[in-house]
XYZ file of C-alpha atoms in Angstrom:
711
model
C -57.194 41.117 -68.194
C -57.887 43.143 -71.427
C -60.654 40.231 -71.751
C -61.919 41.257 -68.419
C -62.149 44.713 -68.349
C -63.756 44.638 -72.332
C -66.466 42.215 -70.735
C -67.179 44.828 -68.289
C -68.668 47.019 -70.638
C -72.091 47.162 -71.912
C -72.208 46.072 -75.283
C -75.238 46.532 -77.963
C -75.815 45.298 -81.373
C -74.097 47.031 -83.941
C -75.945 49.829 -86.104
C -74.499 52.181 -88.804
C -72.957 55.216 -88.455
C -75.670 58.112 -88.396
C -75.734 60.688 -90.954
C -75.294 64.837 -90.399
C -73.366 66.944 -87.840
C -74.700 67.391 -84.224
C -74.646 70.989 -82.816
C -74.597 70.527 -79.517
C -72.592 68.750 -77.089
C -75.269 65.994 -76.064
C -75.714 65.353 -79.714
C -71.979 64.897 -80.213
C -71.944 62.627 -76.851
C -74.710 60.554 -77.939
C -73.210 59.926 -81.136
C -69.868 58.864 -80.106
C -71.766 56.737 -78.115
C -72.970 55.147 -81.010
C -69.969 54.889 -83.032
C -68.338 52.969 -80.164
C -70.961 50.471 -79.917
C -70.875 50.162 -83.654
C -67.250 48.792 -83.384
C -65.520 52.772 -84.777
C -63.397 53.698 -81.781
C -61.623 55.758 -83.753
C -64.786 58.116 -85.060
C -66.370 57.722 -81.561
C -63.087 59.252 -80.126
C -63.325 62.159 -82.847
C -66.976 62.357 -81.488
C -66.281 62.967 -77.984
C -63.755 65.678 -78.975
C -66.562 67.775 -80.236
C -68.388 66.900 -77.139
C -65.891 67.729 -74.782
C -65.422 71.083 -76.871
C -68.848 72.046 -76.879
C -69.732 71.376 -73.106
C -71.592 73.945 -71.308
C -71.637 72.541 -68.145
C -69.148 70.454 -65.792
C -71.538 67.819 -65.909
C -71.809 67.564 -69.691
C -67.864 67.793 -69.357
C -67.330 64.856 -67.238
C -69.782 62.772 -69.592
C -67.733 63.301 -72.340
C -63.942 63.223 -70.917
C -65.300 59.430 -69.630
C -66.687 58.312 -72.483
C -63.621 59.476 -74.840
C -61.701 57.863 -72.365
C -63.223 54.595 -72.811
C -62.855 55.408 -76.408
C -59.198 55.916 -76.137
C -58.702 52.602 -74.097
C -60.081 50.502 -76.623
C -57.698 52.282 -79.530
C -54.582 51.378 -77.087
C -53.754 54.516 -75.485
C -53.993 53.626 -72.335
C -52.100 56.619 -70.922
C -54.474 58.894 -72.664
C -57.221 57.110 -71.231
C -56.430 57.151 -68.094
C -55.519 61.231 -68.340
C -59.092 61.567 -69.492
C -60.979 59.804 -66.617
C -58.688 61.334 -63.885
C -60.226 64.620 -65.687
C -63.933 63.261 -65.900
C -64.018 62.486 -62.141
C -62.360 66.039 -61.156
C -65.019 67.903 -62.990
C -67.957 66.147 -61.312
C -67.519 63.032 -58.354
C -70.990 62.659 -58.767
C -71.034 61.661 -62.312
C -71.641 57.509 -62.248
C -70.329 57.350 -66.364
C -66.964 59.151 -64.482
C -66.469 56.903 -61.841
C -67.411 54.014 -63.869
C -64.926 54.871 -67.134
C -61.884 55.442 -64.550
C -62.815 51.783 -62.578
C -62.272 50.564 -65.874
C -59.343 52.099 -67.411
C -57.985 51.444 -63.647
C -58.285 47.637 -64.381
C -57.307 47.805 -67.704
C -53.731 49.093 -66.033
C -53.820 46.276 -63.723
C -54.417 49.036 -61.161
C -56.755 46.852 -59.137
C -56.746 49.103 -56.041
C -57.844 52.240 -57.645
C -60.527 50.302 -59.575
C -62.163 48.744 -56.335
C -62.263 52.321 -54.533
C -64.067 54.024 -57.698
C -65.860 51.047 -58.601
C -67.086 51.059 -54.587
C -68.055 54.882 -55.169
C -69.957 53.551 -58.373
C -72.057 51.183 -56.521
C -73.048 53.577 -53.775
C -74.197 56.274 -56.376
C -76.090 53.773 -58.421
C -76.882 50.713 -56.137
C -79.517 49.153 -58.229
C -77.044 48.969 -61.497
C -76.169 45.322 -62.018
C -73.024 46.047 -63.755
C -71.910 48.239 -61.153
C -71.528 45.585 -59.217
C -70.274 43.240 -61.806
C -67.508 45.735 -62.364
C -66.471 45.579 -58.343
C -66.607 42.106 -58.341
C -63.590 41.722 -61.220
C -61.951 44.878 -59.273
C -62.015 42.312 -55.939
C -61.459 39.332 -57.700
C -58.531 40.894 -59.306
C -57.455 41.845 -55.379
C -57.570 38.253 -54.454
C -61.115 39.619 -52.576
C -62.454 36.463 -53.190
C -65.251 36.472 -50.064
C -66.349 40.290 -51.592
C -65.985 39.208 -55.339
C -68.267 36.491 -54.631
C -70.619 38.893 -53.107
C -70.894 41.060 -55.575
C -71.286 39.019 -58.094
C -74.474 37.378 -56.218
C -75.861 41.128 -56.256
C -74.594 41.663 -60.066
C -76.896 38.783 -61.184
C -79.704 39.358 -59.017
C -80.033 42.512 -60.859
C -79.640 40.854 -64.194
C -76.160 41.187 -65.215
C -74.938 38.259 -65.256
C -71.790 37.357 -66.480
C -69.180 34.013 -67.950
C -66.999 34.867 -65.588
C -68.961 34.621 -62.429
C -68.026 30.955 -61.978
C -64.595 31.994 -61.778
C -65.608 33.813 -58.781
C -67.329 31.194 -57.409
C -64.766 29.238 -57.440
C -62.167 31.172 -55.886
C -64.520 32.040 -53.075
C -64.615 28.680 -52.412
C -61.118 27.409 -52.037
C -61.033 30.614 -50.237
C -63.353 29.689 -47.463
C -61.835 25.955 -47.715
C -58.570 27.521 -47.157
C -60.067 29.732 -44.415
C -62.249 26.843 -42.592
C -58.687 25.272 -42.441
C -56.353 28.039 -40.778
C -59.234 28.484 -38.475
C -58.855 25.056 -37.542
C -55.510 25.396 -37.260
C -55.631 28.030 -34.707
C -58.510 26.380 -32.965
C -56.256 23.802 -32.031
C -53.581 25.668 -31.102
C -55.709 27.884 -28.990
C -57.257 24.082 -27.210
C -53.408 22.766 -26.425
C -52.433 25.833 -24.896
C -55.410 26.311 -22.829
C -55.561 22.743 -22.122
C -51.773 23.083 -20.414
C -53.268 26.318 -18.719
C -56.085 24.748 -16.812
C -53.522 21.285 -16.909
C -51.021 24.003 -14.783
C -53.557 25.753 -12.818
C -55.337 22.897 -11.148
C -51.965 21.039 -10.371
C -50.657 23.998 -8.786
C -54.002 24.537 -6.789
C -54.066 21.391 -5.721
C -50.355 20.666 -4.931
C -50.194 23.546 -2.798
C -53.391 22.841 -1.047
C -53.726 19.128 -0.024
C -49.868 17.928 0.232
C -49.835 20.920 3.132
C -52.968 19.269 4.564
C -51.099 15.763 5.289
C -49.926 16.766 9.287
C -49.447 13.604 11.880
C -52.533 15.228 13.360
C -54.893 14.189 10.573
C -55.163 10.284 11.677
C -57.463 9.347 8.316
C -56.175 6.082 7.701
C -57.362 4.865 4.294
C -60.298 5.289 1.870
C -63.229 3.794 4.614
C -60.922 6.582 7.198
C -60.481 9.298 5.118
C -62.434 12.340 5.593
C -64.897 13.374 2.975
C -62.699 16.550 1.898
C -60.025 13.740 1.292
C -62.115 11.651 -0.638
C -63.135 14.478 -2.600
C -59.149 15.743 -3.425
C -58.480 12.116 -4.667
C -61.283 12.194 -6.747
C -60.329 15.610 -7.984
C -56.685 14.330 -8.280
C -57.721 11.825 -10.309
C -60.039 13.642 -12.423
C -57.233 15.980 -12.970
C -54.632 13.128 -14.253
C -57.149 11.593 -16.060
C -57.886 15.293 -18.183
C -53.982 15.737 -18.598
C -53.825 11.661 -19.948
C -56.680 12.307 -22.179
C -55.695 15.883 -23.430
C -52.294 14.560 -23.961
C -53.873 11.845 -26.582
C -56.480 14.034 -28.019
C -53.584 16.662 -28.641
C -51.403 13.610 -30.808
C -53.179 14.016 -34.320
C -53.331 17.607 -33.672
C -49.478 17.558 -33.075
C -48.930 15.561 -36.125
C -51.572 18.204 -38.095
C -49.965 21.404 -36.818
C -46.393 19.959 -37.460
C -46.973 19.081 -41.177
C -48.913 22.516 -41.024
C -46.165 24.722 -39.941
C -43.321 23.034 -42.012
C -45.445 23.742 -45.189
C -45.457 27.318 -44.286
C -41.724 27.361 -43.512
C -41.130 25.614 -47.021
C -43.383 27.962 -48.657
C -41.421 30.819 -47.185
C -38.443 29.027 -48.054
C -39.240 28.874 -51.817
C -40.626 32.663 -51.824
C -36.306 33.557 -50.990
C -33.728 33.565 -53.603
C -32.398 30.475 -55.079
C -29.177 30.628 -52.597
C -31.965 30.320 -49.844
C -32.855 26.769 -51.011
C -30.777 25.036 -48.726
C -32.698 25.070 -46.262
C -35.848 23.540 -47.288
C -34.377 20.312 -45.376
C -34.959 22.111 -42.363
C -38.745 22.533 -43.511
C -38.845 18.757 -44.324
C -37.556 18.067 -40.731
C -40.194 19.620 -39.081
C -43.193 18.677 -41.013
C -42.518 15.384 -41.897
C -39.814 14.491 -38.949
C -41.972 15.707 -36.392
C -45.307 14.370 -37.367
C -42.982 10.793 -37.679
C -41.400 11.718 -34.167
C -44.927 12.083 -32.715
C -46.527 9.091 -34.666
C -43.597 6.949 -33.803
C -43.602 7.371 -29.799
C -47.135 6.160 -29.411
C -45.680 2.675 -30.121
C -43.672 1.691 -27.048
C -41.560 -1.391 -26.459
C -43.420 -4.280 -24.669
C -42.546 -4.535 -20.997
C -39.584 -6.068 -20.046
C -40.535 -9.829 -18.254
C -40.286 -10.718 -14.980
C -37.290 -9.728 -12.728
C -36.917 -11.153 -9.444
C -36.539 -14.792 -8.439
C -40.384 -15.677 -7.463
C -40.988 -16.884 -3.800
C -43.689 -19.062 -3.048
C -45.456 -19.626 0.360
C -44.184 -23.147 0.337
C -40.728 -22.399 -0.068
C -41.088 -19.321 2.434
C -44.087 -19.682 4.820
C -42.451 -17.045 7.598
C -42.758 -14.413 4.936
C -45.945 -14.942 3.141
C -47.005 -14.943 7.144
C -46.248 -11.378 7.586
C -47.488 -10.026 4.099
C -50.487 -11.899 5.216
C -50.764 -9.796 8.648
C -49.569 -6.291 6.900
C -52.012 -7.165 4.090
C -55.101 -7.153 6.860
C -53.567 -4.739 8.830
C -53.610 -1.719 5.678
C -56.856 -3.249 4.725
C -55.444 -4.037 1.528
C -55.668 -7.298 -0.498
C -53.050 -9.834 -0.874
C -50.316 -10.000 -3.059
C -50.252 -12.503 -6.393
C -46.784 -12.745 -6.575
C -43.623 -11.944 -4.428
C -40.222 -11.024 -6.216
C -37.006 -11.471 -4.555
C -34.489 -9.252 -6.193
C -30.487 -8.327 -5.534
C -29.425 -6.044 -7.851
C -30.589 -3.409 -6.687
C -32.446 -1.670 -2.907
C -36.316 -1.593 -3.880
C -39.292 -2.039 -2.309
C -42.174 -1.615 -4.685
C -45.658 -3.045 -5.361
C -47.301 -2.477 -8.475
C -50.399 -4.181 -10.743
C -49.372 -6.093 -13.690
C -51.575 -7.811 -16.712
C -52.077 -4.935 -19.260
C -53.467 -1.155 -19.079
C -57.440 -2.137 -19.022
C -57.299 -4.550 -17.034
C -55.186 -3.357 -14.015
C -57.966 -0.196 -14.350
C -60.864 -2.465 -14.298
C -59.331 -4.330 -10.936
C -58.055 -7.083 -12.324
C -54.494 -6.870 -12.195
C -52.152 -9.315 -10.288
C -51.097 -7.537 -7.599
C -47.171 -7.898 -7.366
C -44.756 -7.321 -4.714
C -40.827 -6.592 -5.507
C -38.801 -7.019 -2.389
C -35.454 -6.768 -2.648
C -32.795 -8.810 -0.390
C -30.043 -5.923 -0.344
C -32.879 -3.688 1.678
C -33.045 -6.088 4.565
C -29.539 -6.158 6.420
C -29.745 -3.997 9.122
C -33.898 -3.470 9.243
C -35.300 -4.701 12.553
C -38.238 -6.878 11.664
C -41.075 -4.380 12.626
C -38.996 -1.629 10.577
C -39.261 -3.952 7.327
C -43.122 -4.422 8.150
C -43.342 -0.879 8.743
C -42.067 -0.554 5.183
C -44.264 -3.258 3.894
C -47.182 -1.312 5.599
C -46.111 1.804 3.501
C -46.413 -0.167 0.219
C -49.554 -1.745 0.988
C -51.012 1.448 1.614
C -50.755 2.177 -2.339
C -52.901 -0.829 -3.325
C -55.627 0.173 -0.111
C -55.637 3.932 -1.840
C -56.044 2.163 -4.835
C -53.386 4.222 -6.980
C -51.222 1.516 -8.371
C -54.330 1.150 -10.549
C -53.673 4.518 -12.239
C -49.753 4.106 -12.114
C -49.211 1.790 -15.435
C -51.264 4.522 -17.658
C -49.774 7.604 -16.214
C -46.225 5.763 -16.699
C -47.186 4.753 -19.971
C -48.024 8.336 -21.125
C -45.318 9.716 -19.491
C -42.914 7.669 -21.065
C -45.032 8.808 -24.345
C -44.408 11.998 -23.750
C -40.620 11.810 -22.743
C -39.983 9.310 -25.716
C -41.536 12.138 -28.414
C -39.543 14.916 -26.736
C -36.632 13.236 -27.278
C -37.163 12.063 -30.719
C -38.214 15.383 -31.801
C -34.649 16.949 -30.037
C -32.529 13.728 -32.202
C -33.518 15.813 -35.439
C -31.221 18.628 -34.489
C -31.158 22.631 -33.930
C -33.996 23.235 -36.613
C -36.502 21.323 -34.963
C -35.433 22.238 -31.306
C -35.507 26.039 -32.132
C -38.251 26.272 -34.334
C -41.130 23.794 -34.184
C -43.738 24.961 -32.156
C -45.075 21.184 -31.545
C -41.523 20.712 -29.790
C -41.874 23.256 -27.615
C -45.318 22.102 -26.852
C -44.190 18.785 -25.934
C -41.659 20.108 -24.111
C -43.897 22.629 -22.024
C -46.556 19.324 -21.697
C -43.759 17.287 -20.035
C -42.832 19.417 -17.744
C -46.794 20.259 -16.922
C -48.010 16.759 -16.784
C -44.841 15.812 -14.429
C -45.288 18.334 -11.689
C -49.090 17.156 -11.900
C -48.195 13.625 -11.213
C -45.140 14.245 -9.364
C -47.561 16.176 -7.181
C -50.221 13.205 -6.866
C -47.410 11.026 -6.132
C -45.983 13.028 -3.357
C -49.579 13.157 -1.511
C -50.032 8.942 -1.908
C -46.530 8.769 -0.066
C -47.632 10.536 2.591
C -50.848 8.966 2.641
C -48.877 5.519 2.595
C -46.541 6.769 5.260
C -49.553 7.505 7.725
C -50.790 3.673 7.144
C -47.780 2.393 7.962
C -47.329 4.722 11.141
C -50.387 4.324 12.568
C -49.715 0.663 12.511
C -46.260 0.278 13.363
C -45.175 3.484 15.037
C -44.099 6.848 13.751
C -40.581 6.725 14.805
C -40.580 3.141 13.908
C -41.203 3.949 10.436
C -38.856 6.900 10.969
C -36.230 4.905 11.520
C -36.460 2.560 9.331
C -36.769 5.121 6.376
C -33.660 6.417 7.515
C -31.773 2.925 7.649
C -33.777 2.338 3.870
C -32.144 5.453 2.874
C -28.952 5.499 4.116
C -28.567 1.553 3.241
C -29.798 1.945 -0.381
C -27.095 4.939 -0.744
C -24.212 2.402 0.413
C -25.332 -0.192 -1.858
C -25.329 2.031 -5.022
C -22.099 3.331 -4.312
C -20.424 0.157 -2.975
C -21.894 -3.056 -4.112
C -20.752 -3.629 -7.650
C -17.356 -1.663 -6.937
C -16.573 -4.042 -3.980
C -17.606 -7.157 -5.754
C -15.486 -6.070 -9.253
C -12.282 -5.520 -6.766
C -12.240 -8.730 -5.312
C -12.763 -10.499 -8.895
C -10.102 -8.593 -10.280
C -7.777 -9.542 -7.252
C -8.985 -12.894 -7.463
C -11.006 -13.078 -4.372
C -14.521 -15.302 -4.297
C -17.506 -13.211 -2.725
C -20.201 -15.388 -1.090
C -22.536 -12.557 0.660
C -21.950 -9.339 -1.103
C -25.326 -8.067 1.369
C -23.156 -8.671 4.588
C -20.090 -6.945 2.810
C -22.147 -3.940 2.047
C -23.322 -3.958 5.896
C -19.890 -3.797 6.945
C -18.815 -1.014 4.084
C -21.841 1.170 5.773
C -20.146 1.113 9.171
C -16.615 2.170 8.262
C -17.715 5.320 6.487
C -16.247 8.038 8.229
C -18.194 10.103 10.517
C -17.448 12.958 7.882
C -18.357 11.082 5.162
C -21.321 9.500 6.798
C -23.129 13.323 7.521
C -22.216 14.327 4.303
C -24.196 11.385 2.247
C -26.574 12.082 5.014
C -27.314 15.575 4.523
C -27.630 14.533 0.409
C -29.980 11.682 1.199
C -32.250 11.715 4.357
C -32.280 15.770 4.381
C -32.214 16.454 1.028
C -34.396 19.143 -0.651
C -37.105 18.144 -2.355
C -37.648 19.187 -6.349
C -40.496 20.282 -7.994
C -40.641 16.897 -9.845
C -39.750 14.216 -7.135
C -42.128 11.393 -7.057
C -41.311 11.201 -2.937
C -41.247 14.137 -0.480
C -37.710 14.902 1.334
C -37.359 11.623 3.849
C -36.861 13.881 6.280
C -40.162 15.598 5.940
C -41.841 12.049 5.828
C -39.972 11.607 8.885
C -41.272 14.720 10.335
C -44.459 13.941 9.317
C -45.367 11.261 11.323
C -43.062 11.338 14.428
C -44.301 10.683 17.215
C -47.511 8.755 16.276
C -48.299 5.493 18.862
C -47.687 1.762 17.347
C -50.887 -0.493 17.596
C -48.735 -3.685 16.885
C -46.020 -4.204 19.596
C -42.164 -3.762 18.980
C -40.603 -6.517 17.343
C -36.431 -6.467 17.322
C -35.675 -9.453 15.766
C -34.061 -9.085 12.323
C -35.936 -8.287 9.562
C -34.115 -11.228 7.342
C -35.544 -13.870 9.825
C -38.620 -13.759 7.816
C -37.215 -16.030 5.486
C -35.591 -19.662 6.491
C -32.266 -19.746 5.409
C -31.261 -16.104 4.861
C -27.923 -16.929 4.833
C -28.143 -19.305 1.957
C -30.211 -17.185 0.356
C -27.539 -14.149 0.162
C -25.152 -17.160 -1.148
C -27.552 -17.705 -4.099
C -28.553 -14.205 -5.038
C -24.567 -13.524 -5.211
C -23.568 -15.848 -7.465
C -26.174 -14.593 -9.563
C -24.470 -11.534 -9.218
C -20.947 -12.493 -9.287
C -21.748 -14.868 -12.587
C -23.004 -11.356 -14.334
C -19.919 -9.287 -13.072
C -17.867 -12.124 -14.167
C -19.084 -12.332 -17.644
C -19.331 -8.181 -18.170
C -15.663 -8.264 -17.187
C -14.599 -10.919 -19.546
C -16.565 -8.848 -22.307
C -14.501 -6.054 -21.291
C -11.647 -7.561 -21.445
C -10.716 -6.574 -17.836
C -8.229 -9.203 -16.440
C -8.892 -11.204 -13.390
C -6.129 -13.172 -11.402
C -6.348 -16.860 -10.309
C -8.820 -17.298 -7.419
C -7.521 -17.813 -3.992
C -8.931 -19.728 -1.558
C -12.012 -18.587 0.207
C -11.737 -16.852 3.284
C -13.340 -16.769 6.168
C -16.868 -14.936 6.543
C -15.142 -12.765 8.848
C -12.279 -12.144 7.061
C -14.573 -11.544 3.523
C -16.317 -8.850 5.461
C -12.976 -7.494 6.511
C -11.942 -7.355 3.400
C -14.844 -5.460 1.494
C -15.223 -2.984 4.430
C -11.109 -1.837 3.484
C -12.040 -1.953 0.188
C -14.970 0.194 0.489
C -13.147 2.061 3.158
C -10.404 3.101 0.372
C -13.507 4.373 -1.957
C -14.470 6.528 1.024
C -11.035 8.417 1.047
C -11.255 8.817 -3.246
C -15.010 10.290 -2.236
C -13.432 12.631 0.531
C -10.716 13.564 -1.749
C -12.765 14.555 -4.729
C -15.292 16.627 -2.342
C -11.467 18.193 -1.349
C -13.005 17.878 2.012
C -10.134 17.091 4.887
C -8.860 13.816 6.201
C -8.791 11.579 2.531
C -5.212 10.697 3.518
C -5.627 9.793 6.955
C -8.582 7.298 5.692
C -6.281 6.149 2.920
C -3.790 4.683 5.150
C -6.568 2.961 7.307
C -7.527 1.570 4.188
C -4.118 0.254 2.748
C -3.358 -0.936 6.845
C -6.948 -2.778 7.172
C -6.671 -4.705 3.464
C -2.962 -5.033 5.165
C -4.137 -7.075 8.184
C -6.942 -9.114 6.225
C -5.531 -9.963 3.263
C -1.865 -9.503 3.841
C 0.696 -7.411 2.365
C 1.271 -9.196 -0.784
C -2.267 -9.275 -2.173
C -3.485 -8.203 -5.424
C -6.114 -6.137 -3.878
C -3.506 -3.593 -2.247
C -2.765 -2.415 -5.778
C -4.999 0.176 -6.519
C -4.538 1.774 -2.657
C -0.926 1.718 -2.947
C -0.827 3.613 -6.347
C -3.334 6.318 -4.591
C -1.123 6.528 -1.443
C 1.773 7.013 -3.715
C -0.106 9.687 -5.323
C -0.981 11.041 -2.393
C 2.414 11.302 -1.190
C 3.533 12.821 -4.449
C 1.816 15.859 -4.166
C 2.642 16.540 -0.629
C 6.205 16.511 -1.889
C 7.439 13.256 0.088
C 9.090 11.439 -2.987
C 10.473 8.601 -0.698
C 7.403 7.633 0.135
C 5.649 7.598 -2.903
C 7.981 5.348 -4.407
C 8.270 2.676 -1.619
C 4.528 2.648 -2.361
C 4.620 1.910 -6.078
C 7.915 -0.532 -5.367
C 5.142 -2.661 -3.120
C 2.739 -2.250 -6.036
C 5.208 -3.253 -8.603
C 6.598 -6.403 -6.317
C 2.762 -7.834 -5.857
C 2.097 -7.909 -9.308
C 5.747 -9.432 -10.109
C 4.796 -12.131 -7.083
C 1.363 -12.751 -9.098
C 3.162 -13.250 -12.928
C 1.988 -9.918 -13.907
C 4.828 -7.855 -13.585
C 5.555 -7.757 -17.271
C 1.667 -6.523 -17.846
C 0.421 -3.438 -18.886
C -0.292 -2.145 -14.874
C 2.886 -2.944 -14.587
C 4.336 -0.792 -17.333
C 2.027 2.073 -15.532
C 4.114 1.774 -12.627
C 7.525 1.555 -14.122
C 6.811 5.005 -15.752
C 5.242 6.401 -12.372
C 8.831 5.392 -10.775
C 10.647 7.224 -13.381
C 8.726 10.434 -13.244
C 8.933 10.592 -9.486
C 12.914 9.664 -9.982
C 13.673 12.212 -12.846
C 11.198 14.849 -10.109
């Protein structure tokens, strides 16, 4: 710093000290300057002392004090130099020499703020002085005000006062410029992402509130060919908003990576400014920087889509089914599906286009119908056609082309959020990228859900206008109820039968029988939670009751067909047995892998007995559900289930063990110890008769008996 201060002083060639003593203050001042420039600061200070003592005006005194301050500075007397400089400025505020001296002394004392203040005044007093601008550039440089330092250095150079250290000013200013550009880029990214979210949220909210409410049964525009101009405009606007949201997400990915690195780097810098004991915070900064960036990048590489699921059906194998599908396609003005998959694991009926994202987007994808056999029992043929017309309506509106892209985008978003959350609470709390992602996921899902709900209602209209609003409503209600029953009971029935050694030949007939014996109270509760459930903001489908109400009363353009839906298959019973055998094989494999004991298989009962047995098992589950819901009547249902099981399977069948244990617990809670013991003893006798009386289950029952006796 001393070299910089000395460089700020204007030097001249050394001259010999003059002879003779001046008689005036000005003479002594001039002599002192010559001595100082000649490298004799001690003699110069003595001359300036004489000049101060002989000063007749404040201006002369200010000049002498200022010069003496510079001499004191060269002699190492910084305190004396500072005092002389302040006294000089006090004597004459407009003295250029005083301001220059105070600025130089303050620089030497590292009081850069004071130096800058007085150098600024100096520049105002003498704007054409290159040395003044150079002095101000040095003060600004010391304060890291590099852009201002560069501006003053350029002015000084233009006025002929070049300095070697101006290159340092230029380098520092260039670095600052790049840093400023970088920070403005980061801020710009943050503003861009926030503005994009606000715009996406606003457009999505406006569209969902305006367009979904318009789709009433009074508006009969069916498909694209029958849509009104406003409906077509709304469809295009919805697609534009979805594309905007999707594009915003993929554009934001490099920004999120950079923001993670920048924010994590800033946090690390802040941590290293803390005391040594705060260094354990470093891993948190690394997690935010590197972990957050990696979570974003890694989530782009999604696993390949699962292969074909379900049994593929062909027109040669099931001609009536494909004839029905061609009819429905014609009614819905949509192309025929290319592939039909019959499934057994769930009740879903749906359509999609496969073949790669870009192939689907350009309309060259393969149309696939997934048809669940479990959804057919209990449906009429015209009801099945109405449900299929709804699915074909998705084809006719073109939404299946956008669906794969939206699904992949949504999956990437969710994966990113989950991966970042898995890094720990530090990232969850402090990472702005994580909170941006969470907000983005919610907004994007709201927009896609609103679009999906609108398309579902349009597809409902397509089905209702062809096969009747009441037919479609009845089919939808039946489908929702049967789907709920299948999900609740299908595999529990199958496991219970297999554990007890009973075969199962037609699971779908068993589920239908289970549905028919659901107690009225429980049926009403399930209906309230299924058909009459309240839709949530992110649901892809409106509530079933709302969909049913919107199409109620629409007249059918096709005749009623009360035949069973399964009649479209050449041999539905054979298909049911084939699909059931496949499910039984999977359940047996899972039971074996989990070490679940399975009794020796008994002789296959008649079909009627199999469905009755399944209904009784389901009734046992219904009793447990009623008890869990704290609803009255669960004990009566449980007793009914035990009686039905005894009638169908006999009083020594292993399938009775679990219901008897529950019946014993019910009696024990009521204080009826005798009945509780009898139920346990019956269960124990059944296990002993099966040769498992020494097993773990039997041991538990004996412990329960001991507990009752002790009570």
